[in-house]
């Protein structure tokens, strides 16, 4: 009986098809959002269907209405959150921040100075210092602690540090040039 020559061809086609399916699966996984890495604040327990029970915290990442127009930094005192907003009015990044013992009044300010590093008014070594307001001897500005420390909101000394992680501090530093609008809301 003669031997069939289609066996090797089928094996090659099968291997090629499996390779394509594997590659497409890898691409799909690489581009799909990873819900495990979404930032969670406080105790946001998920129910059995994966929904966040704390709707207020879930809403806090949306750019607040009434926060101005155009390119700006939005700092929400109540949410302890910052948004970097492009000229098109869309947030390009948002992140939680830690506030100090003093807070600026709600209003519109401008970045007045920047310093790549220094010592915060609380004595902590910081980087990417972006100052936007001074009032009554208190300087208000964004910075990232080199050791990752957040300011003490209960401190007796009035300080105006608004601290973010080092990665968020780098993003804010690159975004916030002198004159950039800073909108502080409740």
mmCIF file of C-alpha atoms in Angstrom:
data_model
loop_
_atom_site.group_PDB
_atom_site.id
_atom_site.type_symbol
_atom_site.label_atom_id
_atom_site.label_comp_id
_atom_site.label_asym_id
_atom_site.label_seq_id
_atom_site.Cartn_x
_atom_site.Cartn_y
_atom_site.Cartn_z
ATOM 1 C CA UNK A 1 0.000 0.000 0.000
ATOM 2 C CA UNK A 2 1.422 3.436 -0.931
ATOM 3 C CA UNK A 3 2.187 5.872 1.835
ATOM 4 C CA UNK A 4 0.197 9.175 1.992
ATOM 5 C CA UNK A 5 2.181 12.394 1.621
ATOM 6 C CA UNK A 6 -0.494 14.533 3.344
ATOM 7 C CA UNK A 7 0.536 13.509 6.897
ATOM 8 C CA UNK A 8 3.566 15.822 7.150
ATOM 9 C CA UNK A 9 1.647 18.671 5.493
ATOM 10 C CA UNK A 10 -1.208 18.348 8.025
ATOM 11 C CA UNK A 11 1.292 18.307 10.897
ATOM 12 C CA UNK A 12 2.983 21.495 9.622
ATOM 13 C CA UNK A 13 -0.359 23.273 9.111
ATOM 14 C CA UNK A 14 -1.553 22.226 12.567
ATOM 15 C CA UNK A 15 1.633 23.482 14.204
ATOM 16 C CA UNK A 16 1.381 26.783 12.312
ATOM 17 C CA UNK A 17 -2.269 27.222 13.321
ATOM 18 C CA UNK A 18 -1.433 26.553 16.989
ATOM 19 C CA UNK A 19 1.400 29.078 16.794
ATOM 20 C CA UNK A 20 -0.920 31.756 15.359
ATOM 21 C CA UNK A 21 -3.582 31.099 18.016
ATOM 22 C CA UNK A 22 -0.960 31.261 20.768
ATOM 23 C CA UNK A 23 0.446 34.522 19.413
ATOM 24 C CA UNK A 24 -3.019 36.098 19.144
ATOM 25 C CA UNK A 25 -3.783 35.019 22.709
ATOM 26 C CA UNK A 26 -0.544 36.580 23.920
ATOM 27 C CA UNK A 27 -1.371 39.850 22.107
ATOM 28 C CA UNK A 28 -4.886 39.928 23.556
ATOM 29 C CA UNK A 29 -3.596 39.407 27.084
ATOM 30 C CA UNK A 30 -0.897 42.065 26.644
ATOM 31 C CA UNK A 31 -3.396 44.725 25.515
ATOM 32 C CA UNK A 32 -6.285 43.875 27.864
ATOM 33 C CA UNK A 33 -6.624 46.062 30.988
ATOM 34 C CA UNK A 34 -5.446 44.332 34.126
ATOM 35 C CA UNK A 35 -8.164 44.987 36.682
ATOM 36 C CA UNK A 36 -5.941 43.671 39.462
ATOM 37 C CA UNK A 37 -3.659 46.683 39.140
ATOM 38 C CA UNK A 38 -6.400 49.299 39.347
ATOM 39 C CA UNK A 39 -5.790 51.579 42.232
ATOM 40 C CA UNK A 40 -7.961 51.083 45.274
ATOM 41 C CA UNK A 41 -8.206 53.501 48.174
ATOM 42 C CA UNK A 42 -9.327 52.613 51.672
ATOM 43 C CA UNK A 43 -11.315 49.430 52.109
ATOM 44 C CA UNK A 44 -13.106 48.831 48.845
ATOM 45 C CA UNK A 45 -14.274 45.292 49.202
ATOM 46 C CA UNK A 46 -15.454 43.634 46.019
ATOM 47 C CA UNK A 47 -18.567 41.521 45.971
ATOM 48 C CA UNK A 48 -18.804 38.118 44.295
ATOM 49 C CA UNK A 49 -19.407 39.714 40.884
ATOM 50 C CA UNK A 50 -16.317 41.941 41.120
ATOM 51 C CA UNK A 51 -18.218 45.216 41.623
ATOM 52 C CA UNK A 52 -16.767 47.781 43.985
ATOM 53 C CA UNK A 53 -19.110 48.334 46.906
ATOM 54 C CA UNK A 54 -17.844 51.846 47.690
ATOM 55 C CA UNK A 55 -19.426 53.950 44.916
ATOM 56 C CA UNK A 56 -18.075 57.244 46.312
ATOM 57 C CA UNK A 57 -14.474 56.050 45.986
ATOM 58 C CA UNK A 58 -15.210 54.695 42.528
ATOM 59 C CA UNK A 59 -16.506 58.136 41.438
ATOM 60 C CA UNK A 60 -13.502 59.961 42.902
ATOM 61 C CA UNK A 61 -11.300 59.107 39.925
ATOM 62 C CA UNK A 62 -13.551 60.944 37.460
ATOM 63 C CA UNK A 63 -12.510 64.530 36.730
ATOM 64 C CA UNK A 64 -14.847 66.706 38.828
ATOM 65 C CA UNK A 65 -17.200 69.050 37.013
ATOM 66 C CA UNK A 66 -16.692 72.738 37.670
ATOM 67 C CA UNK A 67 -12.921 72.323 37.872
ATOM 68 C CA UNK A 68 -12.081 74.834 35.175
ATOM 69 C CA UNK A 69 -11.202 74.579 31.520
ATOM 70 C CA UNK A 70 -8.107 74.030 29.427
ATOM 71 C CA UNK A 71 -4.757 72.706 30.563
ATOM 72 C CA UNK A 72 -4.557 72.574 34.355
ATOM 73 C CA UNK A 73 -3.786 70.657 37.504
ATOM 74 C CA UNK A 74 -6.897 69.942 39.574
ATOM 75 C CA UNK A 75 -6.430 69.302 43.289
ATOM 76 C CA UNK A 76 -9.554 68.067 45.124
ATOM 77 C CA UNK A 77 -9.117 68.644 48.851
ATOM 78 C CA UNK A 78 -11.967 66.322 49.909
ATOM 79 C CA UNK A 79 -10.883 63.443 47.688
ATOM 80 C CA UNK A 80 -7.133 63.956 48.305
ATOM 81 C CA UNK A 81 -6.652 63.492 44.567
ATOM 82 C CA UNK A 82 -4.947 65.309 41.694
ATOM 83 C CA UNK A 83 -5.784 65.270 37.989
ATOM 84 C CA UNK A 84 -3.463 66.403 35.210
ATOM 85 C CA UNK A 85 -5.710 67.832 32.496
ATOM 86 C CA UNK A 86 -4.610 68.500 28.927
ATOM 87 C CA UNK A 87 -5.553 71.471 26.747
ATOM 88 C CA UNK A 88 -8.471 69.431 25.387
ATOM 89 C CA UNK A 89 -10.020 69.315 28.882
ATOM 90 C CA UNK A 90 -9.429 65.581 29.322
ATOM 91 C CA UNK A 91 -7.550 64.138 32.278
ATOM 92 C CA UNK A 92 -4.326 62.439 31.219
ATOM 93 C CA UNK A 93 -3.501 61.130 34.704
ATOM 94 C CA UNK A 94 -5.023 61.040 38.173
ATOM 95 C CA UNK A 95 -3.539 59.904 41.472
ATOM 96 C CA UNK A 96 -4.092 60.091 45.227
ATOM 97 C CA UNK A 97 -2.111 62.547 47.317
ATOM 98 C CA UNK A 98 -1.409 63.055 50.994
ATOM 99 C CA UNK A 99 -2.077 66.522 52.386
ATOM 100 C CA UNK A 100 -0.303 68.279 55.230
ATOM 101 C CA UNK A 101 -1.743 70.139 58.199
ATOM 102 C CA UNK A 102 -2.688 73.210 56.126
ATOM 103 C CA UNK A 103 -4.680 73.396 52.904
ATOM 104 C CA UNK A 104 -4.988 76.208 50.392
ATOM 105 C CA UNK A 105 -8.371 77.853 49.957
ATOM 106 C CA UNK A 106 -10.332 76.647 46.933
ATOM 107 C CA UNK A 107 -9.491 78.811 43.950
ATOM 108 C CA UNK A 108 -7.300 79.132 40.894
ATOM 109 C CA UNK A 109 -3.540 79.527 41.258
ATOM 110 C CA UNK A 110 -0.482 79.191 39.016
ATOM 111 C CA UNK A 111 2.747 77.263 39.330
ATOM 112 C CA UNK A 112 5.166 79.905 40.606
ATOM 113 C CA UNK A 113 8.354 77.871 40.974
ATOM 114 C CA UNK A 114 9.893 74.438 40.607
ATOM 115 C CA UNK A 115 12.853 72.815 42.278
ATOM 116 C CA UNK A 116 14.234 69.378 41.408
ATOM 117 C CA UNK A 117 14.961 68.520 45.063
ATOM 118 C CA UNK A 118 15.140 69.915 48.550
ATOM 119 C CA UNK A 119 13.929 69.508 52.104
ATOM 120 C CA UNK A 120 10.215 69.923 52.760
ATOM 121 C CA UNK A 121 8.898 72.179 55.520
ATOM 122 C CA UNK A 122 8.353 68.983 57.524
ATOM 123 C CA UNK A 123 12.071 68.136 57.289
ATOM 124 C CA UNK A 124 11.665 65.311 54.752
ATOM 125 C CA UNK A 125 13.973 65.052 51.705
ATOM 126 C CA UNK A 126 11.757 65.582 48.643
ATOM 127 C CA UNK A 127 12.031 65.785 44.869
ATOM 128 C CA UNK A 128 10.032 67.372 42.055
ATOM 129 C CA UNK A 129 8.837 70.338 44.101
ATOM 130 C CA UNK A 130 6.130 72.352 42.325
ATOM 131 C CA UNK A 131 5.030 75.451 44.284
ATOM 132 C CA UNK A 132 1.691 77.112 43.473
ATOM 133 C CA UNK A 133 0.736 79.333 46.432
ATOM 134 C CA UNK A 134 1.955 81.011 49.617
ATOM 135 C CA UNK A 135 -0.289 82.268 52.387
ATOM 136 C CA UNK A 136 0.518 83.377 55.930
ATOM 137 C CA UNK A 137 4.022 81.934 55.849
ATOM 138 C CA UNK A 138 2.851 78.558 54.518
ATOM 139 C CA UNK A 139 4.076 77.447 51.101
ATOM 140 C CA UNK A 140 1.736 75.146 49.189
ATOM 141 C CA UNK A 141 3.217 72.806 46.647
ATOM 142 C CA UNK A 142 3.374 69.289 45.280
ATOM 143 C CA UNK A 143 6.355 67.034 45.966
ATOM 144 C CA UNK A 144 7.399 63.411 46.327
ATOM 145 C CA UNK A 145 9.296 62.211 49.390
ATOM 146 C CA UNK A 146 12.480 60.363 48.522
ATOM 147 C CA UNK A 147 11.615 57.727 51.144
ATOM 148 C CA UNK A 148 7.938 57.544 50.120
ATOM 149 C CA UNK A 149 6.715 59.167 53.369
ATOM 150 C CA UNK A 150 3.454 61.093 53.413
ATOM 151 C CA UNK A 151 2.959 64.254 55.479
ATOM 152 C CA UNK A 152 1.244 64.195 58.875
ATOM 153 C CA UNK A 153 -2.107 65.997 58.527
ATOM 154 C CA UNK A 154 -2.267 66.216 62.343
ATOM 155 C CA UNK A 155 1.148 67.903 62.726
ATOM 156 C CA UNK A 156 1.268 70.958 64.974
ATOM 157 C CA UNK A 157 3.470 72.864 62.528
ATOM 158 C CA UNK A 158 1.482 74.244 59.588
ATOM 159 C CA UNK A 159 2.938 72.872 56.380
ATOM 160 C CA UNK A 160 1.480 72.988 52.880
ATOM 161 C CA UNK A 161 3.015 69.910 51.318
ATOM 162 C CA UNK A 162 0.840 67.919 48.945
ATOM 163 C CA UNK A 163 2.686 64.620 48.518
ATOM 164 C CA UNK A 164 2.400 62.053 45.792
ATOM 165 C CA UNK A 165 4.314 58.880 44.965
ATOM 166 C CA UNK A 166 7.637 59.300 43.209
ATOM 167 C CA UNK A 167 6.191 58.071 39.885
ATOM 168 C CA UNK A 168 3.262 60.488 40.142
ATOM 169 C CA UNK A 169 5.675 63.233 41.220
ATOM 170 C CA UNK A 170 7.696 62.707 38.049
ATOM 171 C CA UNK A 171 4.540 62.942 35.914
ATOM 172 C CA UNK A 172 3.406 66.121 37.669
ATOM 173 C CA UNK A 173 6.915 67.627 37.372
ATOM 174 C CA UNK A 174 6.945 67.046 33.623
ATOM 175 C CA UNK A 175 3.430 68.487 33.260
ATOM 176 C CA UNK A 176 3.680 71.527 35.565
ATOM 177 C CA UNK A 177 5.697 74.303 34.006
ATOM 178 C CA UNK A 178 5.802 77.803 35.549
ATOM 179 C CA UNK A 179 2.470 79.493 34.859
ATOM 180 C CA UNK A 180 0.501 76.218 34.644
ATOM 181 C CA UNK A 181 -2.938 76.699 36.166
ATOM 182 C CA UNK A 182 -3.682 74.897 39.459
ATOM 183 C CA UNK A 183 -7.361 74.644 40.381
ATOM 184 C CA UNK A 184 -8.065 73.759 44.014
ATOM 185 C CA UNK A 185 -11.590 72.513 44.709
ATOM 186 C CA UNK A 186 -13.343 71.229 47.827
#
